[in-house]
Amino acid sequence: MTGNHLLWTVRVGHFGDLDTRRFDRTGTPEVILAEGKRDEHLEQLCRAFVGEADMALVSRLTPDRVHLVESNAWTTEYHEEARLALLKTNEATPPKHGGRVGVIAAGTSDVGIAEEARITASVSGSQTQRAYDVGVAGPHRIDQALEAMDPKPHVFVAVAGREAALPTVLAAKVKEPVIGVPTSIGYGHGGDGESALMSILQSCAPLLAVNIDAGIPAGLCADKVAKLASRRRT
Amino acid sequence: MTGNHLLWTVRVGHFGDLDTRRFDRTGTPEVILAEGKRDEHLEQLCRAFVGEADMALVSRLTPDRVHLVESNAWTTEYHEEARLALLKTNEATPPKHGGRVGVIAAGTSDVGIAEEARITASVSGSQTQRAYDVGVAGPHRIDQALEAMDPKPHVFVAVAGREAALPTVLAAKVKEPVIGVPTSIGYGHGGDGESALMSILQSCAPLLAVNIDAGIPAGLCADKVAKLASRRRT
Amino acid sequence: MTGNHLLWTVRVGHFGDLDTRRFDRTGTPEVILAEGKRDEHLEQLCRAFVGEADMALVSRLTPDRVHLVESNAWTTEYHEEARLALLKTNEATPPKHGGRVGVIAAGTSDVGIAEEARITASVSGSQTQRAYDVGVAGPHRIDQALEAMDPKPHVFVAVAGREAALPTVLAAKVKEPVIGVPTSIGYGHGGDGESALMSILQSCAPLLAVNIDAGIPAGLCADKVAKLASRRRT
Amino acid sequence: MTGNHLLWTVRVGHFGDLDTRRFDRTGTPEVILAEGKRDEHLEQLCRAFVGEADMALVSRLTPDRVHLVESNAWTTEYHEEARLALLKTNEATPPKHGGRVGVIAAGTSDVGIAEEARITASVSGSQTQRAYDVGVAGPHRIDQALEAMDPKPHVFVAVAGREAALPTVLAAKVKEPVIGVPTSIGYGHGGDGESALMSILQSCAPLLAVNIDAGIPAGLCADKVAKLASRRRT
Amino acid sequence: MTGNHLLWTVRVGHFGDLDTRRFDRTGTPEVILAEGKRDEHLEQLCRAFVGEADMALVSRLTPDRVHLVESNAWTTEYHEEARLALLKTNEATPPKHGGRVGVIAAGTSDVGIAEEARITASVSGSQTQRAYDVGVAGPHRIDQALEAMDPKPHVFVAVAGREAALPTVLAAKVKEPVIGVPTSIGYGHGGDGESALMSILQSCAPLLAVNIDAGIPAGLCADKVAKLASRRRT
Amino acid sequence: MTGNHLLWTVRVGHFGDLDTRRFDRTGTPEVILAEGKRDEHLEQLCRAFVGEADMALVSRLTPDRVHLVESNAWTTEYHEEARLALLKTNEATPPKHGGRVGVIAAGTSDVGIAEEARITASVSGSQTQRAYDVGVAGPHRIDQALEAMDPKPHVFVAVAGREAALPTVLAAKVKEPVIGVPTSIGYGHGGDGESALMSILQSCAPLLAVNIDAGIPAGLCADKVAKLASRRRT
Amino acid sequence: MTGNHLLWTVRVGHFGDLDTRRFDRTGTPEVILAEGKRDEHLEQLCRAFVGEADMALVSRLTPDRVHLVESNAWTTEYHEEARLALLKTNEATPPKHGGRVGVIAAGTSDVGIAEEARITASVSGSQTQRAYDVGVAGPHRIDQALEAMDPKPHVFVAVAGREAALPTVLAAKVKEPVIGVPTSIGYGHGGDGESALMSILQSCAPLLAVNIDAGIPAGLCADKVAKLASRRRT
Amino acid sequence: MTGNHLLWTVRVGHFGDLDTRRFDRTGTPEVILAEGKRDEHLEQLCRAFVGEADMALVSRLTPDRVHLVESNAWTTEYHEEARLALLKTNEATPPKHGGRVGVIAAGTSDVGIAEEARITASVSGSQTQRAYDVGVAGPHRIDQALEAMDPKPHVFVAVAGREAALPTVLAAKVKEPVIGVPTSIGYGHGGDGESALMSILQSCAPLLAVNIDAGIPAGLCADKVAKLASRRRT
């Protein structure tokens, strides 16, 4: 919190103030939440970011707005299921630290959020594995999924909606930290993800939580945890 | 929970993991919730399911998506009021166990959910009867409805929104188990079904509950209960 | 709803109006909720009930109030863990219909509510079995519990607090109907039973629910369901 | 809103500002809520009120605090079930307008609030009748209660907790206005009266509501309505 | 609750069961909630109703659906602000009992619900007066509105959203009963009408409440109260 | 509250009752909330207001409705980001009192509400400064923003969504009053602004709050506070 | 945020880290919340604070814990109604800046919180006035209270529970900023202060809010605002 | 999930079913929640556990119940602030893996939960450091606390109540994973920890969350994460 602050930010119009040292300080890439931003703000923020950093993620980006974040000046990689775009300068090479993140999802409807978490962790440097639609209604599927992940992940991300029993059942079977991601899958009382969130927070097995549909924080945090393990080998 | 798990599931892309033994294990048909699934996921899951099982239900399917679950390889029976499709192989013959489920709904607006429950129970093997728009604002209608159900059901499903007094009033009149289904009919404080759900949970008469608008679980559970009674006669 | 109503009720002071035909109409014994009733009301209601019926249950009765429901005129059987008293005339013989109810509880703290449900079902005529502290944090315990219940129950009551994954996991393994009973075990967000209730309502396996800590309705309803099965043998 | 305001209020210490024209303006007696007031405030407010008006009600007064509102200067009539004290100057004669209020309560536990409403209406001038413990679990009791109220009330107050089906069922049977009073009887989800309140607000029959456990406003409003009818005869 | 029930109802397809004696029993006209009903259900219910009764109200009817309730067989009077249609046989003459209902609304945005209440009361037989946009932000407007209502109403309906101070302020000024109608006007915390509902329920002046945006019950109940007063003159 | 009230209001149809003395009484300009008003009501209210006052604000006005508030009779200044229109007679000169308001926003998505507050304060007479996208994820940006505001504001408006740490962090650094404005930016549990509102209300530093997205009240109140300071110099 | 941080804090055991520059930075005195602190922590924190600063406030201090904050080394001034203790070194002279704060409370039960706010503002340097029990149920009392405050306050604190109409009604009458303080007075739906908080947040007149029962922040903020005005005269 | 399950559990009366393989499976010690357990259950469970495992934690144990978990057969180490007891056989030597956990708390009132987390992590094998009362109201204290932690922790636990800005501010400054623990410190709207939980879930910096007051899961998960890092050095 010392030094010349003016060198640390870049103003974008009256609406943006880029924090150009965030990666150095916290080790996580910039993520711009597209949802709720005006078109012209989104466009100009992306332009400014890519000028200052090697790469940035744009989250909750619907297909009809992808063109706003495309440019000749950088590469745009869009993942439709995850509604996620990776912008990177043409010469950028994403980091690879070797920590492993395993992403597990309970149902087909959870795949979008699961992929958001997985791609975020991958872009941040983790090696990722996935097993989706392995909810507790068919409980043998979790055991299968775990067996298939080889080498074993250092940390798990467990994505589930409705009653979200999967993260608890998983945490009761493994030694690694498990991050539960509740999704807004379901209907009726608690169907907007509140039930899944509560289940993860109330779990009788030790679980870490992020907010409902919060694939991005899940991916960033899983990567931070996996990175701890990876250092072991360096 | 023993044996070769790999034989029990069928992978569908990266997003589906069919549990092919669910019917053997729990006695209930597969139900695919269409709502919240991407078109291509829904299509491929249906294809895979009908390859593995005799039949499947697709719930919360809007008319404009019916074509996604139609195929020459199977029969699709669509119930618009219930937003429910039954897919079955052409040679499949649905079970019939003779247990009886009576479905009662308080208002005209509850008919969609009531039919969802009734058709689900019927497809699962129960004999069903129905009486709709018999809410307590005209209390003699319930007595009429009960008299008209002959032979008497083994279990009742009582569907109601708003203050949902019907399930309580019914349970105070009959010996059979009553399953209350709250609906999201109403407006204002509690109008999204929360009032109806609370009424059923707080009932001074013994009632069983499912979630708001949860016609599918109501139908599956009612069928399980009715099947218990039916065995009596075999 | 015909006949001479005056013969169906017995007034008790200005505060009670006994419904003497409830058992004939609905097949369930009288249950008096002690909690929230004044001492003198509780005493006089019990006296009047036992005069009119063979037996009655008094629920949520704390040990220091048991003396209020004791009398030479009847037998009082008090179950402290369940906070439940059974009052019966000395000549009464509780019914036995042979239907079987299996009660399963996730943790030691759920035992009080589980016993409330089990004793209620037993008093109503069911044969009961129990397996407590078999939550999903040690998932093999459920399988053990199921194997130990022989002959198999016709219906299960699954009692759980916190994230309440047990009822879902159980319903994914058995063909019989499962009634989930959420308990107010836990702390923090959703710790007053709201999390457990939501989990049961949102379950991806077909579940029936009663309210938080509602051992009495769970026992009464489980008995109604089990009775359906028992008739088979008569 | 004209004239010399200083004559309309009487200061009591720094904590009270008696509104001595309220009865003239709104036709309702003063009601002092004892709950939440300090002993010395309660004592001094009562003293000041009885000096200014003929009578006052003190609500939510627990037995151990009755002595605070007793004095040689006035008569104190305490109703323990209703936790309500009527203070009146020795020469005061309560009004009698002849309008009739019928108070109906669903269960024995609702009697306290029901009596609070009934006594309030009575003190305000109405003729009152009562029928308690006539909930819908024994539905014939309501018909009996209605038959026994002769002459018929001009307005009903229907007091109920839990699922509060009684006010709706009553309003579906009578032409007179019905005021529903939810009580905080119950436990679990909605058991603090929220379920009962929602039921009354969502009723499919036309109902008026007051807040949970709000016997005082129910009694005051019922009296206002009954008074309209009574004028007919004058 | 005696006699031949079959004569009291008229079945409409599988989705309607008209209660043809409701007016005789409760004195209120039939109201069909259009919202949430399928087009074909709405059409057929209206046809059946007008065959059985002199008139019916159709509420929450959007302009594009008015044609569904029009017919040569009866007169349709549509009030767009109130989204309310009155259907009556050509020979029907609405009742007039002379009781007076005064409808007061806090803001311009509350006018739709206020008119729904006023027209409902009027159609039911009351004489109505109105004063809208007289909220407490300009407190002198209430006094003006009261002075302008001559002769004075027997009962008030006070419609308000946001903090809903108007019903309380009004009830502190008049002797007549006041029915508060919270509206879903506002935004942010409590802006969906929950704030207004709470204010009315918590009022320090005696108030009766209906649900959020519940103009119909407000109008029906106000009419019942006003009718009590009107009898005086007959 | 004395004098001839009839001179203080202007009726607009049956739906409007202009309070023409509000500015004299409270010192704040008229603000018409466009959201939730019918087109014809909005049009006529604006016409009437500008006839009676020098200026008025129209808030939550979407671009497609701007034409409704335009007229040759007055000037319309529309701020799209803020969804705010200022209507003023051609000869009106907005007040200038010299008090200073500093508006600070945490993220780009908060800019709309921040501008709503800032323009409202400016129109009311304050001198305003702004610094947006200076949230705590890049904490040095706040210090920069404060240094750049010269001369220092007399009062701050701090606009933030999600966890809304900015208002607290700001209030821990300055002597001036800080008004926190929570915004409905975010998703998942608390994402509709409830989290931000709670943070501001629970702040461990002294903070004043307005409702979620309530830029208008924030601007009006900030102006009232700044005006206090400005008087110093006159 | 520069300089030697180690000089800015004083450690107290492992549980306290005094911020000795807070007054210099923010202009507000230290306030220690006694509620929720262990006896030994409270005692040691007070001792440390008075060593570092001239004075400190201890809030939510029950009478039985006053002895914990008494010492020969400083003066303890305890206000029982406000549950507030002022600790000051014997030589300290509280500041006096001449800004004026008017505190208004709706009911007798609100007096404790009102006094907490008033004493806090007074200790911080403001001149204070008070008028309690002037709620809108007797609306002329507000006008009286305003007239009696002479000279007029620069800012108002309006304390109210239940429906909290007082802050809105006050803000519609005065030009000065008004800070609404909701109190947890009331019962039933919204009776824990949620209703009052919502009313203040939803007010149709411009209001600033603090949390439920938050007399301390209200007093501190009111003082900051009043101080702005006072400078005028210096 | 294979092998002889009967060897994996030990029954304790009818209320306990010890999972003796949990440590082997998940790497976390047994934790018995004392709160909500009957005295005799708690006593017998402890006895059985210590017979089967080397050590166990008993959480939420009030001082008056410590004697229940003491025995000659094992050592009981009781931490009063944390309400936590460590039971271990006399020969047990707790693990030490060298991973480092830094626990930071915002206020003095958060110390109990912070210590619960810290001791749990320590008992599980981590090396721990602590810095308490370093909330954002005195923001320089966080920087001081970070500088004082040397060597730097591998993972942080940030404990905070009220608006819980500390975890966010911390996560914006460090590269390590941060686990936020909301506490039920505060009063009014959101004061039971809901505000703090929401802030952590809504954080604009990447944060992991556990439930309100959930020191145990926080400690167990932090230890799992730290253990990943420690392996590096082995």
JSON list of C-alpha atoms in Angstrom, two decimals, chain A residues 118-196:
[
{"chain": "A", "resi": 118, "resn": "ARG", "atom": "CA", "xyz": [-13.25, -25.74, -14.77]},
{"chain": "A", "resi": 119, "resn": "ILE", "atom": "CA", "xyz": [-12.17, -23.38, -17.55]},
{"chain": "A", "resi": 120, "resn": "THR", "atom": "CA", "xyz": [-11.39, -20.65, -15.04]},
{"chain": "A", "resi": 121, "resn": "ALA", "atom": "CA", "xyz": [-9.13, -22.99, -13.08]},
{"chain": "A", "resi": 122, "resn": "SER", "atom": "CA", "xyz": [-7.52, -24.22, -16.28]},
{"chain": "A", "resi": 123, "resn": "VAL", "atom": "CA", "xyz": [-6.83, -20.72, -17.56]},
{"chain": "A", "resi": 124, "resn": "SER", "atom": "CA", "xyz": [-5.33, -19.87, -14.17]},
{"chain": "A", "resi": 125, "resn": "GLY", "atom": "CA", "xyz": [-2.79, -22.69, -14.49]},
{"chain": "A", "resi": 126, "resn": "SER", "atom": "CA", "xyz": [-4.39, -25.86, -13.10]},
{"chain": "A", "resi": 127, "resn": "GLN", "atom": "CA", "xyz": [-4.70, -29.19, -14.81]},
{"chain": "A", "resi": 128, "resn": "THR", "atom": "CA", "xyz": [-8.40, -30.13, -14.79]},
{"chain": "A", "resi": 129, "resn": "GLN", "atom": "CA", "xyz": [-10.55, -33.24, -14.97]},
{"chain": "A", "resi": 130, "resn": "ARG", "atom": "CA", "xyz": [-14.31, -33.55, -15.11]},
{"chain": "A", "resi": 131, "resn": "ALA", "atom": "CA", "xyz": [-17.17, -35.96, -14.40]},
{"chain": "A", "resi": 132, "resn": "TYR", "atom": "CA", "xyz": [-20.71, -34.67, -14.85]},
{"chain": "A", "resi": 133, "resn": "ASP", "atom": "CA", "xyz": [-24.20, -36.06, -14.13]},
{"chain": "A", "resi": 134, "resn": "VAL", "atom": "CA", "xyz": [-23.02, -38.24, -11.27]},
{"chain": "A", "resi": 135, "resn": "GLY", "atom": "CA", "xyz": [-25.58, -37.17, -8.63]},
{"chain": "A", "resi": 136, "resn": "VAL", "atom": "CA", "xyz": [-26.58, -39.26, -5.63]},
{"chain": "A", "resi": 137, "resn": "ALA", "atom": "CA", "xyz": [-29.79, -40.50, -7.23]},
{"chain": "A", "resi": 138, "resn": "GLY", "atom": "CA", "xyz": [-27.43, -43.03, -8.85]},
{"chain": "A", "resi": 139, "resn": "PRO", "atom": "CA", "xyz": [-24.83, -43.20, -6.10]},
{"chain": "A", "resi": 140, "resn": "HIS", "atom": "CA", "xyz": [-22.48, -45.70, -7.77]},
{"chain": "A", "resi": 141, "resn": "ARG", "atom": "CA", "xyz": [-21.66, -43.04, -10.36]},
{"chain": "A", "resi": 142, "resn": "ILE", "atom": "CA", "xyz": [-19.63, -41.00, -7.87]},
{"chain": "A", "resi": 143, "resn": "ASP", "atom": "CA", "xyz": [-17.38, -43.95, -7.09]},
{"chain": "A", "resi": 144, "resn": "GLN", "atom": "CA", "xyz": [-16.89, -44.56, -10.80]},
{"chain": "A", "resi": 145, "resn": "ALA", "atom": "CA", "xyz": [-16.07, -40.93, -11.38]},
{"chain": "A", "resi": 146, "resn": "LEU", "atom": "CA", "xyz": [-13.48, -40.93, -8.61]},
{"chain": "A", "resi": 147, "resn": "GLU", "atom": "CA", "xyz": [-11.84, -44.06, -9.91]},
{"chain": "A", "resi": 148, "resn": "ALA", "atom": "CA", "xyz": [-11.64, -42.57, -13.38]},
{"chain": "A", "resi": 149, "resn": "MET", "atom": "CA", "xyz": [-9.74, -39.50, -12.21]},
{"chain": "A", "resi": 150, "resn": "ASP", "atom": "CA", "xyz": [-6.17, -40.59, -12.39]},
{"chain": "A", "resi": 151, "resn": "PRO", "atom": "CA", "xyz": [-3.90, -39.08, -11.19]},
{"chain": "A", "resi": 152, "resn": "LYS", "atom": "CA", "xyz": [-6.12, -37.99, -8.33]},
{"chain": "A", "resi": 153, "resn": "PRO", "atom": "CA", "xyz": [-6.98, -34.26, -8.13]},
{"chain": "A", "resi": 154, "resn": "HIS", "atom": "CA", "xyz": [-5.53, -32.16, -5.32]},
{"chain": "A", "resi": 155, "resn": "VAL", "atom": "CA", "xyz": [-8.83, -30.39, -4.78]},
{"chain": "A", "resi": 156, "resn": "PHE", "atom": "CA", "xyz": [-12.40, -31.05, -5.87]},
{"chain": "A", "resi": 157, "resn": "VAL", "atom": "CA", "xyz": [-15.10, -28.70, -7.08]},
{"chain": "A", "resi": 158, "resn": "ALA", "atom": "CA", "xyz": [-18.54, -30.28, -6.59]},
{"chain": "A", "resi": 159, "resn": "VAL", "atom": "CA", "xyz": [-21.36, -28.57, -8.47]},
{"chain": "A", "resi": 160, "resn": "ALA", "atom": "CA", "xyz": [-24.98, -29.35, -7.59]},
{"chain": "A", "resi": 161, "resn": "GLY", "atom": "CA", "xyz": [-28.45, -27.84, -7.46]},
{"chain": "A", "resi": 162, "resn": "ARG", "atom": "CA", "xyz": [-31.69, -28.91, -5.80]},
{"chain": "A", "resi": 163, "resn": "GLU", "atom": "CA", "xyz": [-30.86, -30.75, -2.54]},
{"chain": "A", "resi": 164, "resn": "ALA", "atom": "CA", "xyz": [-27.12, -30.75, -3.37]},
{"chain": "A", "resi": 165, "resn": "ALA", "atom": "CA", "xyz": [-26.28, -33.96, -1.56]},
{"chain": "A", "resi": 166, "resn": "LEU", "atom": "CA", "xyz": [-23.35, -34.63, -3.89]},
{"chain": "A", "resi": 167, "resn": "PRO", "atom": "CA", "xyz": [-20.77, -32.32, -2.27]},
{"chain": "A", "resi": 168, "resn": "THR", "atom": "CA", "xyz": [-21.46, -33.84, 1.16]},
{"chain": "A", "resi": 169, "resn": "VAL", "atom": "CA", "xyz": [-21.33, -37.41, -0.10]},
{"chain": "A", "resi": 170, "resn": "LEU", "atom": "CA", "xyz": [-18.09, -36.64, -1.92]},
{"chain": "A", "resi": 171, "resn": "ALA", "atom": "CA", "xyz": [-16.49, -34.96, 1.10]},
{"chain": "A", "resi": 172, "resn": "ALA", "atom": "CA", "xyz": [-17.30, -38.05, 3.13]},
{"chain": "A", "resi": 173, "resn": "LYS", "atom": "CA", "xyz": [-15.22, -40.16, 0.75]},
{"chain": "A", "resi": 174, "resn": "VAL", "atom": "CA", "xyz": [-12.04, -38.18, 0.07]},
{"chain": "A", "resi": 175, "resn": "LYS", "atom": "CA", "xyz": [-9.16, -36.57, 1.95]},
{"chain": "A", "resi": 176, "resn": "GLU", "atom": "CA", "xyz": [-8.79, -33.60, -0.40]},
{"chain": "A", "resi": 177, "resn": "PRO", "atom": "CA", "xyz": [-10.51, -30.26, 0.16]},
{"chain": "A", "resi": 178, "resn": "VAL", "atom": "CA", "xyz": [-13.92, -30.03, -1.54]},
{"chain": "A", "resi": 179, "resn": "ILE", "atom": "CA", "xyz": [-15.44, -26.76, -2.75]},
{"chain": "A", "resi": 180, "resn": "GLY", "atom": "CA", "xyz": [-19.22, -26.95, -3.13]},
{"chain": "A", "resi": 181, "resn": "VAL", "atom": "CA", "xyz": [-20.90, -24.84, -5.81]},
{"chain": "A", "resi": 182, "resn": "PRO", "atom": "CA", "xyz": [-24.67, -24.57, -5.43]},
{"chain": "A", "resi": 183, "resn": "THR", "atom": "CA", "xyz": [-26.61, -24.02, -8.65]},
{"chain": "A", "resi": 184, "resn": "SER", "atom": "CA", "xyz": [-29.96, -22.39, -9.26]},
{"chain": "A", "resi": 185, "resn": "ILE", "atom": "CA", "xyz": [-31.35, -25.63, -10.65]},
{"chain": "A", "resi": 186, "resn": "GLY", "atom": "CA", "xyz": [-34.70, -26.64, -9.20]},
{"chain": "A", "resi": 187, "resn": "TYR", "atom": "CA", "xyz": [-38.12, -25.13, -8.65]},
{"chain": "A", "resi": 188, "resn": "GLY", "atom": "CA", "xyz": [-40.49, -24.47, -5.77]},
{"chain": "A", "resi": 189, "resn": "HIS", "atom": "CA", "xyz": [-39.31, -23.79, -2.20]},
{"chain": "A", "resi": 190, "resn": "GLY", "atom": "CA", "xyz": [-35.54, -23.28, -2.34]},
{"chain": "A", "resi": 191, "resn": "GLY", "atom": "CA", "xyz": [-35.41, -23.95, -6.07]},
{"chain": "A", "resi": 192, "resn": "ASP", "atom": "CA", "xyz": [-33.41, -20.84, -6.94]},
{"chain": "A", "resi": 193, "resn": "GLY", "atom": "CA", "xyz": [-30.28, -22.36, -5.43]},
{"chain": "A", "resi": 194, "resn": "GLU", "atom": "CA", "xyz": [-31.06, -21.44, -1.82]},
{"chain": "A", "resi": 195, "resn": "SER", "atom": "CA", "xyz": [-31.64, -25.08, -0.95]},
{"chain": "A", "resi": 196, "resn": "ALA", "atom": "CA", "xyz": [-28.37, -26.15, -2.51]}
]
